[in-house]
Amino acid sequence: MVLKSFVEVNPESHFPLENLPYGIFKSGNEADPPRPCIAIGDFVFNLSAVSSAGLFNGPLLQNSDCFHQTSLNKFVGMGRPAWKEARSTIQKLLSFDEPTVRDNATLREESLLPMNKVQMLLPIVIGDYTDFFSSMYHARNCGIMFRGPDNAIQPNWFNLPIAYHGRASSIVVSGTDLIRPRGQAHPVGSSTPYFGPSRKLDFELEMAAVVGPGNELGKPVDVTEAADHIFGLVLMNDWSARDIQAWEYVPLGPFLGKSFGTTISPWIVTLDALGPFSCDAPKQEPQPLPYLVEKNSKNYDISLEVRVKTTAPEHESVLTKSNFKHLYWTITQQLAHHTINGCNLRPGDLLGTGTISGPEPESLGCLLELTWNGKNPLSFNGLPRMFLEDGDEVVLTGFCKGDGYKVGFGTCSGKSQETVDLIRSNEKEKLRMNEALMSLLLRLDSVPGIDPTVREVRRKVSRRIVGLQEILDAVADSRVEGLQEMMRKWEEVVVEMEEGVWEDERCRTTVEGREMERFCFEKFGFRCMERFLRGV
Amino acid sequence: MVLKSFVEVNPESHFPLENLPYGIFKSGNEADPPRPCIAIGDFVFNLSAVSSAGLFNGPLLQNSDCFHQTSLNKFVGMGRPAWKEARSTIQKLLSFDEPTVRDNATLREESLLPMNKVQMLLPIVIGDYTDFFSSMYHARNCGIMFRGPDNAIQPNWFNLPIAYHGRASSIVVSGTDLIRPRGQAHPVGSSTPYFGPSRKLDFELEMAAVVGPGNELGKPVDVTEAADHIFGLVLMNDWSARDIQAWEYVPLGPFLGKSFGTTISPWIVTLDALGPFSCDAPKQEPQPLPYLVEKNSKNYDISLEVRVKTTAPEHESVLTKSNFKHLYWTITQQLAHHTINGCNLRPGDLLGTGTISGPEPESLGCLLELTWNGKNPLSFNGLPRMFLEDGDEVVLTGFCKGDGYKVGFGTCSGKSQETVDLIRSNEKEKLRMNEALMSLLLRLDSVPGIDPTVREVRRKVSRRIVGLQEILDAVADSRVEGLQEMMRKWEEVVVEMEEGVWEDERCRTTVEGREMERFCFEKFGFRCMERFLRGV
């Protein structure tokens, strides 16, 4: 049976009356503060307006200011009885045969806003963010890659939901661009470590639980009561720089390989809305310790998909199809484990599931697994790829399939900004690069040039440096209007430099050549430069 | 030269006019909100009162409400020029020859409150907490213990300041009791993992930098500008449960072994106050990558000490004496590294140094190192100890020695609450234990008792269970008034049970005996119970 609203809802929409996910929106009117809303079809339903109209008339919400806040923290902290009251009120107000909003033109206009006319913000203020590691398939694959098949899954993994503390400050809402992180990666032989923009930028298909009421420090939450501490779920992309991560993570775990950004969907789908799609969690063997034993161990049947849009539209492709139900440890076990030592959770805290990989090769939740750490290229509709390139947009989506309707999460998307934007928007960054190029030129001058080969190489490296300075200026000076022209000029410079330098193999093998290459990797990350450097 | 205030300051005080550390205090008057203050001698100087009196008359502070907040976040976010203005105003107002406060009886009474009459709170709202691992001595010792001497320090350690994200919600101010965390530890052989109160509760002697102005996501902070993003330092005890940590930390790092509590001092000593005590940081070999290279790599000469007070006053003793200057990576390098990937810091974020161990055996910063993971007992003034017991109070202190004065941090203290308090304050906890004891009795009844030895053992285990129920009731029923009586009764029950059960060695070696022992470790952590269980 499908519930019917007076707001038109396409059967393919993620947001029918059965869903009612929560978010925070900002209207086009600059003076309006951000306010809570729910999604219905292609509209957002402004809960602040509904509350001001006195329509939340149940005992828990009628005198509450929880919908006049700029985040959902106050509301999620009120607990399940308030959530149920809100759901029932909203479902009634939006139903086909309820005239209160339907027939009140002013209220309707005030409370129902087209989704494409508003901006969705982070729905919650996140005090602490924790990321679990709850897919056995993901744990096994990572283990095989980094520690070999014999130590693939550590003995602790089957006894407790492994997790690490993540970075809360860099969690952003869907649609926010990221700048490719710079950092260190493994040195080759006895060299210094690689430093520069990450060469192994990856996504991670995850979901995350939003904590409702918290617990006091020192008072663990019983696993049988854990569901009452979870308000709902969001989609999450836990961006990862695999080269940075691999070099830094022993012995204290992931740090800068993750903390440059994590994207979540603007919509929180409540556990109440997900209830009809619950299913049995996988059998756990060995049986967990008593504090993790649940009477009914439940997952949810949520179909998940990752799509990548490259800057060339013809290479858009679906990279993976997975499902929330593949998780070994349930979100309630995660929460009970998190608090068993007395750790306090607060409303709005985020508990990520970890990458949700399934058993099949096409259900793996990140490029690390899909390309086996860059060994087997993946085809983006014919375009071979190992990791993400700048400009690639990663779009996560997920929904539950009901009979004639969907309960979905919308999308969670983001892309890595082109480095050119960084140079253009940051004068200091440009200056620093220019200074570094100048100092390279000076150092080059100090190389004794008696041997003709060395002289020749020096001349060529000089030309490369000058060429780089030209590129840098071209990039920095051009405005968005001049993008086409800039790109043309750039390509010309690159071609000219390729001809001048790369005809001579020796250039690539001298000390200066290598230093040059390192410099470029450190300072630049964009494709033209890489193409130039690799001479392809 | 010693600055002179009209407030009397003992030469041994940590808080002369040269220091002026910031905190948040709550007066004895319930209606007064928490407010910023600085410490001077044995007084706190109420900055809200000073601001209301119009005495912050510099350009940056005269119209600011930063001292009418309940945390220091707004003030620390204003940056060094505001900090300098505040310091100079306060130093002038409190100086010996300045009459403004000195000779205004009303203002003086309002703004200068005896420190022992106010309560100190957490000085900042901490958005994210990061813990580094910057003492080479600590890294080496931990490495030898857990990975052997050949892999003691990982190759990445000398190239970057290793760190992990910590838990912000469980950071508490000095003086807050903790409840010993429960959790899992390594299984023995093929058994299930140990579960119960941690048997390896440890302190960690650390300091932490409080972030001032933050940085935007995607915009790293240059190492040469990092000092302007650090407001000051606090003392920090990063409580650790070594058994939980050892079992959970591979591959994602410390989680529940740390997140049950972290204690910081109420006073933040500014970098301006620490300036005269700066000293050269250790030479770094290999030279770090350019983004970590500082013109002047500075540490501070801060003498640190850890004292433990047991419930028996005669065993109070100093466990370690270390110094902040032993850190290999500086706090400015830590901050630059933290942001190199674009990670954004926010005012009030906390960057822990990691355990500050020095080169000598008596300068090790935690019991893990001091007892070599419980192998070599430490003497608490004659009392042998491996790890902390409930009721042990750990007191950190630190100061810089000037000529005739000290610039200090006061103390950072905390203790692990006795488990009896948990049972007494939580009816549900008591019920759960009672139910578990009943179910043990029922299971015992189902053991076939034909063999006389088994019958005998069963009888004895039954008596133990009944004895435990009696203890539980005695603990739960007693109020604080009846503590003496309860303790007497308890001891009697324990003695009786010891006589009844522990005379027979077989009891300890049967399946039921072992199960009983496991149960008790899981549920109880207090000393009487342990003594009883160990039969000592």
GROMACS .gro file of N, CA and C in nm, chain A residues 53-177:
model
  375
   53ALA      N    1   0.304   2.789   1.308
   53ALA     CA    2   0.159   2.785   1.284
   53ALA      C    3   0.087   2.704   1.392
   54GLY      N    4   0.163   2.653   1.489
   54GLY     CA    5   0.100   2.581   1.600
   54GLY      C    6   0.052   2.441   1.563
   55LEU      N    7   0.108   2.385   1.455
   55LEU     CA    8   0.057   2.256   1.409
   55LEU      C    9   0.123   2.136   1.475
   56PHE      N   10   0.236   2.157   1.542
   56PHE     CA   11   0.290   2.048   1.624
   56PHE      C   12   0.220   2.057   1.759
   57ASN      N   13   0.108   1.989   1.771
   57ASN     CA   14   0.027   2.006   1.891
   57ASN      C   15   0.029   1.886   1.986
   58GLY      N   16   0.123   1.795   1.964
   58GLY     CA   17   0.139   1.683   2.057
   58GLY      C   18   0.204   1.730   2.186
   59PRO      N   19   0.201   1.647   2.289
   59PRO     CA   20   0.250   1.690   2.422
   59PRO      C   21   0.400   1.723   2.425
   60LEU      N   22   0.481   1.657   2.343
   60LEU     CA   23   0.626   1.677   2.353
   60LEU      C   24   0.675   1.794   2.269
   61LEU      N   25   0.604   1.823   2.162
   61LEU     CA   26   0.656   1.923   2.067
   61LEU      C   27   0.584   2.057   2.072
   62GLN      N   28   0.467   2.061   2.137
   62GLN     CA   29   0.389   2.185   2.123
   62GLN      C   30   0.458   2.307   2.185
   63ASN      N   31   0.536   2.286   2.289
   63ASN     CA   32   0.603   2.401   2.348
   63ASN      C   33   0.755   2.399   2.326
   64SER      N   34   0.796   2.319   2.229
   64SER     CA   35   0.941   2.307   2.206
   64SER      C   36   0.986   2.402   2.095
   65ASP      N   37   1.110   2.452   2.111
   65ASP     CA   38   1.167   2.535   2.003
   65ASP      C   39   1.263   2.454   1.916
   66CYS      N   40   1.249   2.320   1.920
   66CYS     CA   41   1.346   2.234   1.850
   66CYS      C   42   1.346   2.257   1.699
   67PHE      N   43   1.237   2.307   1.642
   67PHE     CA   44   1.234   2.331   1.497
   67PHE      C   45   1.267   2.476   1.461
   68HIS      N   46   1.303   2.555   1.562
   68HIS     CA   47   1.350   2.691   1.535
   68HIS      C   48   1.501   2.701   1.555
   69GLN      N   49   1.571   2.588   1.537
   69GLN     CA   50   1.716   2.585   1.554
   69GLN      C   51   1.784   2.583   1.418
   70THR      N   52   1.913   2.606   1.418
   70THR     CA   53   1.988   2.601   1.291
   70THR      C   54   2.049   2.462   1.266
   71SER      N   55   2.027   2.370   1.358
   71SER     CA   56   2.069   2.231   1.336
   71SER      C   57   1.963   2.141   1.397
   72LEU      N   58   1.974   2.011   1.370
   72LEU     CA   59   1.875   1.916   1.423
   72LEU      C   60   1.914   1.861   1.560
   73ASN      N   61   2.027   1.909   1.615
   73ASN     CA   62   2.077   1.847   1.738
   73ASN      C   63   1.975   1.845   1.851
   74LYS      N   64   1.904   1.955   1.869
   74LYS     CA   65   1.810   1.959   1.982
   74LYS      C   66   1.699   1.854   1.960
   75PHE      N   67   1.647   1.850   1.839
   75PHE     CA   68   1.539   1.754   1.811
   75PHE      C   69   1.586   1.610   1.825
   76VAL      N   70   1.703   1.576   1.767
   76VAL     CA   71   1.747   1.437   1.775
   76VAL      C   72   1.777   1.397   1.919
   77GLY      N   73   1.813   1.495   2.002
   77GLY     CA   74   1.842   1.465   2.142
   77GLY      C   75   1.717   1.437   2.225
   78MET      N   76   1.599   1.467   2.169
   78MET     CA   77   1.474   1.451   2.246
   78MET      C   78   1.427   1.306   2.253
   79GLY      N   79   1.476   1.222   2.164
   79GLY     CA   80   1.445   1.080   2.176
   79GLY      C   81   1.324   1.034   2.097
   80ARG      N   82   1.308   0.902   2.095
   80ARG     CA   83   1.209   0.835   2.010
   80ARG      C   84   1.065   0.885   2.029
   81PRO      N   85   1.017   0.906   2.153
   81PRO     CA   86   0.879   0.953   2.165
   81PRO      C   87   0.855   1.083   2.089
   82ALA      N   88   0.949   1.177   2.095
   82ALA     CA   89   0.934   1.303   2.020
   82ALA      C   90   0.943   1.277   1.870
   83TRP      N   91   1.031   1.185   1.829
   83TRP     CA   92   1.044   1.155   1.685
   83TRP      C   93   0.915   1.095   1.632
   84LYS      N   94   0.854   1.007   1.711
   84LYS     CA   95   0.729   0.943   1.668
   84LYS      C   96   0.618   1.046   1.658
   85GLU      N   97   0.614   1.134   1.757
   85GLU     CA   98   0.511   1.238   1.756
   85GLU      C   99   0.526   1.327   1.633
   86ALA      N  100   0.650   1.365   1.602
   86ALA     CA  101   0.674   1.450   1.485
   86ALA      C  102   0.634   1.377   1.357
   87ARG      N  103   0.675   1.253   1.347
   87ARG     CA  104   0.644   1.175   1.225
   87ARG      C  105   0.494   1.165   1.203
   88SER      N  106   0.424   1.137   1.310
   88SER     CA  107   0.280   1.119   1.295
   88SER      C  108   0.213   1.252   1.258
   89THR      N  109   0.257   1.361   1.319
   89THR     CA  110   0.200   1.493   1.285
   89THR      C  111   0.228   1.529   1.140
   90ILE      N  112   0.353   1.511   1.098
   90ILE     CA  113   0.391   1.549   0.961
   90ILE      C  114   0.320   1.462   0.858
   91GLN      N  115   0.313   1.333   0.888
   91GLN     CA  116   0.247   1.242   0.794
   91GLN      C  117   0.100   1.280   0.776
   92LYS      N  118   0.038   1.319   0.886
   92LYS     CA  119  -0.102   1.360   0.879
   92LYS      C  120  -0.115   1.492   0.801
   93LEU      N  121  -0.031   1.590   0.835
   93LEU     CA  122  -0.041   1.721   0.770
   93LEU      C  123  -0.023   1.714   0.618
   94LEU      N  124   0.059   1.620   0.574
   94LEU     CA  125   0.089   1.612   0.429
   94LEU      C  126   0.001   1.513   0.356
   95SER      N  127  -0.090   1.447   0.429
   95SER     CA  128  -0.168   1.343   0.362
   95SER      C  129  -0.275   1.405   0.273
   96PHE      N  130  -0.315   1.326   0.173
   96PHE     CA  131  -0.405   1.366   0.066
   96PHE      C  132  -0.534   1.430   0.118
   97ASP      N  133  -0.587   1.374   0.227
   97ASP     CA  134  -0.720   1.416   0.269
   97ASP      C  135  -0.719   1.511   0.389
   98GLU      N  136  -0.602   1.571   0.416
   98GLU     CA  137  -0.593   1.661   0.530
   98GLU      C  138  -0.586   1.806   0.480
   99PRO      N  139  -0.688   1.887   0.510
   99PRO     CA  140  -0.696   2.020   0.449
   99PRO      C  141  -0.607   2.127   0.514
  100THR      N  142  -0.556   2.103   0.639
  100THR     CA  143  -0.489   2.211   0.714
  100THR      C  144  -0.385   2.288   0.632
  101VAL      N  145  -0.292   2.216   0.573
  101VAL     CA  146  -0.193   2.285   0.491
  101VAL      C  147  -0.240   2.293   0.345
  102ARG      N  148  -0.298   2.185   0.300
  102ARG     CA  149  -0.340   2.174   0.159
  102ARG      C  150  -0.427   2.292   0.115
  103ASP      N  151  -0.519   2.331   0.200
  103ASP     CA  152  -0.617   2.433   0.159
  103ASP      C  153  -0.586   2.573   0.213
  104ASN      N  154  -0.470   2.587   0.275
  104ASN     CA  155  -0.433   2.719   0.327
  104ASN      C  156  -0.320   2.773   0.239
  105ALA      N  157  -0.359   2.855   0.141
  105ALA     CA  158  -0.263   2.897   0.038
  105ALA      C  159  -0.138   2.963   0.098
  106THR      N  160  -0.158   3.050   0.195
  106THR     CA  161  -0.045   3.122   0.255
  106THR      C  162   0.049   3.023   0.324
  107LEU      N  163  -0.005   2.940   0.409
  107LEU     CA  164   0.076   2.844   0.483
  107LEU      C  165   0.146   2.748   0.388
  108ARG      N  166   0.073   2.708   0.286
  108ARG     CA  167   0.129   2.614   0.190
  108ARG      C  168   0.251   2.675   0.120
  109GLU      N  169   0.236   2.800   0.081
  109GLU     CA  170   0.346   2.868   0.012
  109GLU      C  171   0.466   2.888   0.105
  110GLU      N  172   0.433   2.915   0.231
  110GLU     CA  173   0.539   2.941   0.329
  110GLU      C  174   0.613   2.814   0.369
  111SER      N  175   0.539   2.703   0.374
  111SER     CA  176   0.598   2.582   0.431
  111SER      C  177   0.651   2.485   0.325
  112LEU      N  178   0.599   2.490   0.203
  112LEU     CA  179   0.645   2.395   0.101
  112LEU      C  180   0.726   2.470  -0.005
  113LEU      N  181   0.857   2.443  -0.006
  113LEU     CA  182   0.945   2.516  -0.097
  113LEU      C  183   1.007   2.417  -0.196
  114PRO      N  184   1.014   2.456  -0.325
  114PRO     CA  185   1.076   2.365  -0.422
  114PRO      C  186   1.220   2.335  -0.380
  115MET      N  187   1.255   2.208  -0.381
  115MET     CA  188   1.388   2.167  -0.334
  115MET      C  189   1.499   2.235  -0.413
  116ASN      N  190   1.474   2.259  -0.542
  116ASN     CA  191   1.581   2.319  -0.625
  116ASN      C  192   1.595   2.470  -0.602
  117LYS      N  193   1.512   2.525  -0.515
  117LYS     CA  194   1.525   2.668  -0.484
  117LYS      C  195   1.591   2.691  -0.347
  118VAL      N  196   1.622   2.583  -0.277
  118VAL     CA  197   1.685   2.601  -0.145
  118VAL      C  198   1.822   2.535  -0.145
  119GLN      N  199   1.901   2.574  -0.046
  119GLN     CA  200   2.033   2.513  -0.030
  119GLN      C  201   2.028   2.422   0.092
  120MET      N  202   2.076   2.300   0.076
  120MET     CA  203   2.078   2.209   0.190
  120MET      C  204   2.214   2.221   0.260
  121LEU      N  205   2.209   2.228   0.394
  121LEU     CA  206   2.332   2.243   0.474
  121LEU      C  207   2.357   2.115   0.553
  122LEU      N  208   2.469   2.114   0.626
  122LEU     CA  209   2.494   2.002   0.717
  122LEU      C  210   2.378   1.994   0.814
  123PRO      N  211   2.314   1.877   0.828
  123PRO     CA  212   2.195   1.871   0.913
  123PRO      C  213   2.224   1.876   1.063
  124ILE      N  214   2.345   1.844   1.103
  124ILE     CA  215   2.377   1.837   1.245
  124ILE      C  216   2.513   1.899   1.274
  125VAL      N  217   2.528   1.945   1.395
  125VAL     CA  218   2.660   1.984   1.445
  125VAL      C  219   2.720   1.857   1.504
  126ILE      N  220   2.832   1.816   1.448
  126ILE     CA  221   2.889   1.686   1.485
  126ILE      C  222   2.998   1.705   1.589
  127GLY      N  223   2.970   1.661   1.711
  127GLY     CA  224   3.069   1.674   1.818
  127GLY      C  225   3.186   1.579   1.796
  128ASP      N  226   3.155   1.452   1.778
  128ASP     CA  227   3.259   1.353   1.752
  128ASP      C  228   3.214   1.262   1.639
  129TYR      N  229   3.309   1.223   1.560
  129TYR     CA  230   3.282   1.134   1.446
  129TYR      C  231   3.368   1.009   1.462
  130THR      N  232   3.305   0.893   1.458
  130THR     CA  233   3.373   0.765   1.473
  130THR      C  234   3.351   0.685   1.346
  131ASP      N  235   3.453   0.617   1.299
  131ASP     CA  236   3.434   0.535   1.180
  131ASP      C  237   3.466   0.390   1.212
  132PHE      N  238   3.367   0.303   1.189
  132PHE     CA  239   3.385   0.160   1.213
  132PHE      C  240   3.444   0.093   1.089
  133PHE      N  241   3.448  -0.038   1.091
  133PHE     CA  242   3.520  -0.118   0.991
  133PHE      C  243   3.443  -0.248   0.983
  134SER      N  244   3.312  -0.235   0.954
  134SER     CA  245   3.219  -0.344   0.984
  134SER      C  246   3.186  -0.437   0.869
  135SER      N  247   3.240  -0.413   0.749
  135SER     CA  248   3.219  -0.508   0.641
  135SER      C  249   3.333  -0.609   0.640
  136MET      N  250   3.298  -0.736   0.653
  136MET     CA  251   3.400  -0.840   0.653
  136MET      C  252   3.472  -0.845   0.518
  137TYR      N  253   3.397  -0.821   0.411
  137TYR     CA  254   3.459  -0.827   0.277
  137TYR      C  255   3.565  -0.718   0.264
  138HIS      N  256   3.530  -0.598   0.311
  138HIS     CA  257   3.626  -0.487   0.304
  138HIS      C  258   3.748  -0.517   0.393
  139ALA      N  259   3.723  -0.562   0.513
  139ALA     CA  260   3.833  -0.591   0.605
  139ALA      C  261   3.925  -0.697   0.545
  140ARG      N  262   3.865  -0.800   0.484
  140ARG     CA  263   3.947  -0.907   0.428
  140ARG      C  264   4.030  -0.858   0.310
  141ASN      N  265   3.965  -0.782   0.221
  141ASN     CA  266   4.039  -0.733   0.104
  141ASN      C  267   4.155  -0.642   0.144
  142CYS      N  268   4.127  -0.547   0.234
  142CYS     CA  269   4.235  -0.458   0.279
  142CYS      C  270   4.346  -0.538   0.344
  143GLY      N  271   4.306  -0.636   0.424
  143GLY     CA  272   4.403  -0.719   0.494
  143GLY      C  273   4.494  -0.794   0.398
  144ILE      N  274   4.434  -0.853   0.295
  144ILE     CA  275   4.514  -0.928   0.197
  144ILE      C  276   4.613  -0.834   0.129
  145MET      N  277   4.564  -0.715   0.091
  145MET     CA  278   4.653  -0.621   0.020
  145MET      C  279   4.770  -0.575   0.106
  146PHE      N  280   4.742  -0.545   0.236
  146PHE     CA  281   4.847  -0.483   0.316
  146PHE      C  282   4.926  -0.580   0.403
  147ARG      N  283   4.865  -0.693   0.437
  147ARG     CA  284   4.937  -0.785   0.526
  147ARG      C  285   4.945  -0.927   0.471
  148GLY      N  286   4.894  -0.948   0.350
  148GLY     CA  287   4.900  -1.081   0.290
  148GLY      C  288   4.783  -1.169   0.334
  149PRO      N  289   4.757  -1.278   0.259
  149PRO     CA  290   4.638  -1.360   0.287
  149PRO      C  291   4.642  -1.429   0.423
  150ASP      N  292   4.762  -1.451   0.479
  150ASP     CA  293   4.768  -1.525   0.605
  150ASP      C  294   4.723  -1.441   0.724
  151ASN      N  295   4.743  -1.309   0.716
  151ASN     CA  296   4.702  -1.223   0.826
  151ASN      C  297   4.592  -1.127   0.783
  152ALA      N  298   4.511  -1.171   0.685
  152ALA     CA  299   4.415  -1.079   0.624
  152ALA      C  300   4.325  -1.015   0.730
  153ILE      N  301   4.255  -1.098   0.806
  153ILE     CA  302   4.168  -1.042   0.911
  153ILE      C  303   4.231  -1.071   1.046
  154GLN      N  304   4.253  -0.965   1.122
  154GLN     CA  305   4.315  -0.978   1.254
  154GLN      C  306   4.220  -1.055   1.348
  155PRO      N  307   4.279  -1.126   1.446
  155PRO     CA  308   4.195  -1.206   1.538
  155PRO      C  309   4.092  -1.122   1.614
  156ASN      N  310   4.122  -0.994   1.639
  156ASN     CA  311   4.026  -0.913   1.714
  156ASN      C  312   3.900  -0.884   1.633
  157TRP      N  313   3.909  -0.885   1.500
  157TRP     CA  314   3.800  -0.837   1.415
  157TRP      C  315   3.667  -0.909   1.440
  158PHE      N  316   3.673  -1.040   1.459
  158PHE     CA  317   3.549  -1.116   1.479
  158PHE      C  318   3.496  -1.107   1.621
  159ASN      N  319   3.572  -1.045   1.710
  159ASN     CA  320   3.528  -1.033   1.849
  159ASN      C  321   3.473  -0.895   1.884
  160LEU      N  322   3.508  -0.795   1.807
  160LEU     CA  323   3.461  -0.661   1.840
  160LEU      C  324   3.454  -0.576   1.714
  161PRO      N  325   3.362  -0.480   1.710
  161PRO     CA  326   3.354  -0.391   1.595
  161PRO      C  327   3.469  -0.290   1.601
  162ILE      N  328   3.572  -0.316   1.520
  162ILE     CA  329   3.690  -0.229   1.515
  162ILE      C  330   3.648  -0.090   1.466
  163ALA      N  331   3.710   0.013   1.523
  163ALA     CA  332   3.678   0.150   1.481
  163ALA      C  333   3.793   0.243   1.514
  164TYR      N  334   3.789   0.362   1.457
  164TYR     CA  335   3.885   0.467   1.496
  164TYR      C  336   3.809   0.599   1.505
  165HIS      N  337   3.866   0.691   1.582
  165HIS     CA  338   3.810   0.825   1.589
  165HIS      C  339   3.842   0.898   1.461
  166GLY      N  340   3.743   0.963   1.401
  166GLY     CA  341   3.766   1.041   1.279
  166GLY      C  342   3.769   1.189   1.311
  167ARG      N  343   3.784   1.269   1.208
  167ARG     CA  344   3.792   1.414   1.224
  167ARG      C  345   3.655   1.475   1.199
  168ALA      N  346   3.601   1.544   1.299
  168ALA     CA  347   3.466   1.602   1.286
  168ALA      C  348   3.468   1.732   1.206
  169SER      N  349   3.575   1.811   1.217
  169SER     CA  350   3.571   1.946   1.158
  169SER      C  351   3.561   1.945   1.006
  170SER      N  352   3.611   1.839   0.942
  170SER     CA  353   3.617   1.840   0.795
  170SER      C  354   3.502   1.761   0.733
  171ILE      N  355   3.397   1.737   0.808
  171ILE     CA  356   3.277   1.674   0.750
  171ILE      C  357   3.196   1.782   0.680
  172VAL      N  358   3.166   1.758   0.553
  172VAL     CA  359   3.095   1.858   0.473
  172VAL      C  360   2.970   1.795   0.412
  173VAL      N  361   2.879   1.881   0.367
  173VAL     CA  362   2.754   1.830   0.311
  173VAL      C  363   2.774   1.804   0.161
  174SER      N  364   2.698   1.711   0.111
  174SER     CA  365   2.697   1.677  -0.031
  174SER      C  366   2.703   1.803  -0.118
  175GLY      N  367   2.786   1.800  -0.222
  175GLY     CA  368   2.796   1.914  -0.313
  175GLY      C  369   2.916   2.004  -0.287
  176THR      N  370   2.987   1.978  -0.176
  176THR     CA  371   3.104   2.060  -0.142
  176THR      C  372   3.227   2.005  -0.213
  177ASP      N  373   3.297   2.090  -0.288
  177ASP     CA  374   3.421   2.045  -0.354
  177ASP      C  375   3.532   2.027  -0.252
   0.00000   0.00000   0.00000
